[in-house]
């Protein structure tokens, strides 16, 4: 007796797609499946939904920003040259100035800023989870409404 895997024809939809980490796209797998699976439907909805992709990108960006925030500021180098003063014996100044500077957070301002940005990143993560749950709930509702 044939199993379901043996009956399933080999098609190009089962090939891995670039954005799915080496596994076939959930939508292509869903199209080639003989039975509509609610878990596969949820995965396809999450892969294809632009609002979920935007929420995921916003969460990644806010997490990366939280890692950078609170660190020491970028050092600045400034240089000024007085061309007519270079090589002039009558002027005591060397004819150029080089200045190095860097802002330092005072009285724990860096820690406070870091805490605020981390809280914003956590909020973005909760928004991502809420979006995911809403999409899963809607996919399940439509699936059970269809059957």
Rosetta silent file (secondary structure, phi, psi, omega in degrees, C-alpha in Angstrom):
SEQUENCE: XXXXXXXXXXXXXXXXXXXXXXXXXXXXXXXXXXXXXXXXXXXXXXXXXXXXXXXXXXXXXXXXXXXXXXXXXXXXXXXXXXXXXXXXXXXXXXXXXXXXXXXXXXXXXXXXXXXXXXXXXXXXXXXXXXXXXXXXXXXXXXXXXXX
SCORE:     score description
SCORE:     0.000 S_00000001
   1 L     0.000  138.756 -178.430    0.000    0.000    0.000 S_00000001
   2 L   -78.699  143.317  173.188    1.273    3.477   -0.898 S_00000001
   3 L   -90.472  170.171 -179.051    1.934    6.070    1.756 S_00000001
   4 H   -64.371  -34.332 -179.895    0.987    9.699    1.325 S_00000001
   5 H   -67.330  -33.336  179.638    4.625   10.646    0.699 S_00000001
   6 H   -74.415  -31.925 -179.468    4.852    8.140   -2.174 S_00000001
   7 H   -75.166  -24.551 -176.218    1.629    9.433   -3.801 S_00000001
   8 L   -72.728  122.442  179.941    2.754   13.030   -3.691 S_00000001
   9 L   -71.304  147.088  176.354    4.341   14.004   -7.017 S_00000001
  10 L   -80.106  118.765 -179.677    7.751   15.649   -7.008 S_00000001
  11 L  -128.668  168.580 -177.468    7.288   19.204   -8.251 S_00000001
  12 H   -68.261  -18.628 -179.299    9.406   22.341   -8.374 S_00000001
  13 H   -67.531  -21.156  179.956    7.407   23.876   -5.516 S_00000001
  14 H   -81.097   -4.381  179.299    9.178   21.529   -3.091 S_00000001
  15 L   -73.760  146.805  179.405   12.539   23.105   -3.909 S_00000001
  16 L   -64.988  144.877  177.347   13.989   25.400   -1.257 S_00000001
  17 L  -105.475  152.392 -173.963   13.439   29.105   -1.748 S_00000001
  18 H   -59.439  -39.116 -174.071   16.088   31.724   -0.943 S_00000001
  19 H   -86.012    1.647 -173.685   14.197   33.575    1.811 S_00000001
  20 H  -109.782   16.049  175.715   13.029   30.527    3.781 S_00000001
  21 L    70.025   33.469  175.711   16.312   29.226    5.168 S_00000001
  22 L    89.401   -3.508  178.178   16.672   26.241    2.834 S_00000001
  23 L  -106.209  158.628 -179.935   13.173   24.845    3.303 S_00000001
  24 L   -64.646  152.414  177.508   10.352   25.056    0.762 S_00000001
  25 L   -62.478  140.924 -179.492    8.001   28.010    0.937 S_00000001
  26 H   -64.093  -35.145  179.845    4.943   27.300    3.076 S_00000001
  27 H   -66.412  -43.338  178.596    2.653   28.613    0.343 S_00000001
  28 H   -66.017  -39.756  177.282    4.154   26.266   -2.250 S_00000001
  29 H   -65.598  -38.645  178.462    3.970   23.352    0.166 S_00000001
  30 H   -64.250  -41.370  179.315    0.360   24.284    0.948 S_00000001
  31 H   -65.721  -35.143 -176.368   -0.519   24.362   -2.753 S_00000001
  32 H   -87.888   -8.623 -178.931    1.033   20.964   -3.384 S_00000001
  33 L   -74.773  146.048  178.939   -0.499   19.297   -0.304 S_00000001
  34 L   -80.699  -23.899 -179.478   -3.454   16.998   -0.831 S_00000001
  35 L  -124.735  137.307  178.796   -5.040   18.050    2.496 S_00000001
  36 L   -75.763  116.379 -178.464   -5.266   21.586    3.853 S_00000001
  37 L  -100.265  126.279 -177.637   -3.271   21.645    7.085 S_00000001
  38 H   -64.481  -33.664  178.311   -4.073   24.519    9.507 S_00000001
  39 H   -67.124  -39.795  177.930   -0.472   24.695   10.796 S_00000001
  40 H   -67.898  -35.933  176.550    0.843   24.967    7.254 S_00000001
  41 H   -63.911  -43.845  177.477   -1.785   27.611    6.515 S_00000001
  42 H   -59.958  -45.500 -179.834   -0.642   29.649    9.523 S_00000001
  43 H   -61.996  -40.211  178.855    2.997   29.404    8.410 S_00000001
  44 H   -65.657  -39.926  178.728    2.058   30.525    4.885 S_00000001
  45 H   -63.226  -43.860 -179.079    0.079   33.476    6.252 S_00000001
  46 H   -67.658  -34.577  179.246    3.005   34.562    8.445 S_00000001
  47 H   -69.685  -36.547 -170.622    5.492   34.233    5.562 S_00000001
  48 H   -97.314   -8.673 -174.369    3.396   36.215    3.101 S_00000001
  49 L   -82.525  122.402 -177.768    1.870   38.943    5.288 S_00000001
  50 H   -68.991  -30.966 -179.909    3.529   42.352    4.785 S_00000001
  51 H   -69.542  -34.127  177.129    2.454   43.759    8.162 S_00000001
  52 H   -70.114  -39.888  177.393    4.132   40.868    9.975 S_00000001
  53 H   -63.878  -39.465  178.468    7.303   41.323    7.902 S_00000001
  54 H   -67.404  -40.106  178.458    7.280   45.053    8.714 S_00000001
  55 H   -65.657  -38.234  178.222    6.765   44.363   12.438 S_00000001
  56 H   -65.893  -41.972  178.221    9.639   41.851   12.390 S_00000001
  57 H   -65.538  -38.945  178.342   11.936   44.370   10.661 S_00000001
  58 H   -65.267  -38.345  178.748   10.975   47.091   13.170 S_00000001
  59 H   -66.589  -43.508  177.942   11.736   44.731   16.060 S_00000001
  60 H   -61.405  -42.253 -179.174   15.157   43.830   14.626 S_00000001
  61 H   -65.236  -43.467 -178.655   15.976   47.514   14.094 S_00000001
  62 H   -69.676  -32.886  176.053   14.939   48.512   17.601 S_00000001
  63 H   -67.348  -40.748  178.481   16.904   45.619   19.109 S_00000001
  64 H   -66.451  -39.051  178.976   20.022   46.647   17.182 S_00000001
  65 H   -66.163  -35.710  178.921   19.546   50.274   18.257 S_00000001
  66 H   -65.077  -33.722  178.352   19.209   49.165   21.886 S_00000001
  67 H   -68.437  -33.515 -177.642   22.586   47.440   21.670 S_00000001
  68 H   -83.761  -28.005 -172.808   24.284   50.623   20.404 S_00000001
  69 L   -70.364  142.962  178.187   22.604   53.118   22.706 S_00000001
  70 L    90.756  -10.772  176.763   24.382   54.239   25.857 S_00000001
  71 L   -74.447  168.752  177.917   27.847   53.525   24.508 S_00000001
  72 L   -63.115  145.350 -179.109   30.404   56.307   24.326 S_00000001
  73 L   -66.819  162.838  178.775   29.780   58.783   21.574 S_00000001
  74 L   -66.860  136.197  176.207   31.815   58.757   18.405 S_00000001
  75 L   -70.410  146.859 -179.595   35.114   60.612   18.692 S_00000001
  76 E  -116.683  138.932  175.372   35.423   63.761   16.579 S_00000001
  77 E  -122.091  126.770  177.118   38.557   65.077   14.938 S_00000001
  78 E  -121.924  139.275  177.504   38.662   68.643   13.671 S_00000001
  79 E  -131.398  139.663  177.507   41.500   70.219   11.791 S_00000001
  80 E  -132.967  140.819 -179.164   42.074   73.829   10.779 S_00000001
  81 E  -130.867  137.180  172.942   44.871   75.222    8.666 S_00000001
  82 L  -108.490   97.290 -171.666   45.962   78.809    8.064 S_00000001
  83 H   -58.840  -33.917 -178.069   47.819   78.509    4.749 S_00000001
  84 H   -76.021  -18.413 -179.340   49.540   81.889    4.965 S_00000001
  85 H   -87.186  -14.457 -179.686   50.891   81.095    8.435 S_00000001
  86 L   -69.698  126.533  177.322   52.605   77.865    7.350 S_00000001
  87 L    75.059    6.364  179.716   56.331   78.361    7.097 S_00000001
  88 L   -88.092  123.085 -176.372   56.140   82.040    8.121 S_00000001
  89 L   -75.119  -24.880 -176.128   58.917   82.930   10.586 S_00000001
  90 L   -80.272   -8.781 -178.936   57.204   86.009   11.993 S_00000001
  91 L  -107.029  128.679 -177.461   54.205   84.065   13.343 S_00000001
  92 L   -77.409  -29.546 -179.865   54.655   82.083   16.538 S_00000001
  93 L   -70.037  151.368 -176.619   51.636   79.779   15.994 S_00000001
  94 L   -72.560  -14.822  179.393   52.314   76.684   13.887 S_00000001
  95 L    96.294    1.386  177.682   49.629   77.532   11.287 S_00000001
  96 E  -150.823  157.224  177.237   47.383   74.576   12.034 S_00000001
  97 E  -138.051  133.630  173.508   45.211   73.254   14.845 S_00000001
  98 E  -120.346  129.726 -176.553   44.048   69.674   15.431 S_00000001
  99 E  -126.320  131.003  175.235   41.269   69.103   17.960 S_00000001
 100 E  -111.716  134.602  177.917   40.005   65.788   19.345 S_00000001
 101 E  -148.897  155.265  177.280   36.701   65.658   21.215 S_00000001
 102 L  -154.479  132.542  178.712   34.143   63.144   22.398 S_00000001
 103 L   -76.363  138.172  177.231   30.874   63.631   24.240 S_00000001
 104 L  -117.350  131.984  176.847   30.511   61.839   27.562 S_00000001
 105 L   -69.608  133.942 -177.764   27.140   61.120   29.136 S_00000001
 106 L   -99.604  141.496  170.946   26.909   62.812   32.520 S_00000001
 107 L    54.715   43.858  175.276   25.380   61.416   35.697 S_00000001
 108 L    78.103   14.127 -179.306   24.069   58.142   34.265 S_00000001
 109 H   -63.314  -33.187  178.573   22.349   59.680   31.232 S_00000001
 110 H   -65.332  -41.034  178.341   23.743   56.878   29.052 S_00000001
 111 H   -66.757  -40.194  179.286   22.210   54.201   31.273 S_00000001
 112 H   -64.272  -44.606  178.960   18.867   55.983   31.317 S_00000001
 113 H   -62.807  -42.196  178.816   18.866   56.343   27.544 S_00000001
 114 H   -61.983  -42.194  179.006   19.822   52.670   27.153 S_00000001
 115 H   -63.071  -40.327  179.284   16.976   51.613   29.467 S_00000001
 116 H   -64.290  -45.800 -178.152   14.462   53.673   27.491 S_00000001
 117 H   -67.701  -36.375  176.288   15.572   52.219   24.155 S_00000001
 118 H   -65.848  -37.900  176.706   15.521   48.670   25.557 S_00000001
 119 H   -64.504  -39.034  176.419   11.975   49.242   26.826 S_00000001
 120 H   -64.400  -39.006  178.352   10.996   50.434   23.347 S_00000001
 121 H   -65.041  -40.740  176.796   12.589   47.289   21.853 S_00000001
 122 H   -63.361  -39.355  178.322   10.612   45.109   24.277 S_00000001
 123 H   -63.891  -39.949  176.465    7.434   46.957   23.275 S_00000001
 124 H   -63.158  -38.553  177.471    8.222   46.292   19.606 S_00000001
 125 H   -63.488  -39.618  177.658    8.692   42.616   20.466 S_00000001
 126 H   -68.343  -36.873  175.123    5.286   42.541   22.133 S_00000001
 127 H   -62.475  -40.446  177.819    3.766   44.251   19.077 S_00000001
 128 H   -62.233  -45.662  179.215    5.365   41.564   16.914 S_00000001
 129 H   -63.572  -39.854  178.937    3.929   38.810   19.109 S_00000001
 130 H   -65.172  -41.897  177.201    0.484   40.439   19.070 S_00000001
 131 H   -61.884  -43.072  179.064    0.577   40.722   15.267 S_00000001
 132 H   -62.322  -45.338  179.178    1.607   37.084   15.022 S_00000001
 133 H   -64.360  -39.563  177.735   -1.213   35.967   17.324 S_00000001
 134 H   -62.434  -44.097  179.902   -3.767   38.058   15.415 S_00000001
 135 H   -65.939  -41.556  178.299   -2.677   36.556   12.104 S_00000001
 136 H   -63.791  -43.192  179.885   -2.708   33.016   13.509 S_00000001
 137 H   -62.152  -44.301 -179.339   -6.162   33.547   15.038 S_00000001
 138 H   -66.037  -39.742  177.639   -7.544   34.926   11.785 S_00000001
 139 H   -63.760  -43.338  178.356   -6.040   32.069    9.750 S_00000001
 140 H   -65.112  -41.150  179.780   -7.538   29.500   12.142 S_00000001
 141 H   -61.472  -44.136  179.263  -10.906   31.279   12.099 S_00000001
 142 H   -68.293  -37.672  178.936  -10.999   31.252    8.310 S_00000001
 143 H   -62.579  -49.542 -178.124   -9.819   27.635    8.188 S_00000001
 144 H   -73.026  -26.013  173.729  -12.513   26.414   10.583 S_00000001
 145 H   -70.637  -31.295  178.859  -15.103   28.627    8.916 S_00000001
 146 H   -73.189  -36.913 -179.404  -14.247   27.025    5.575 S_00000001
 147 L  -100.895    0.000    0.000  -14.594   23.489    6.915 S_00000001
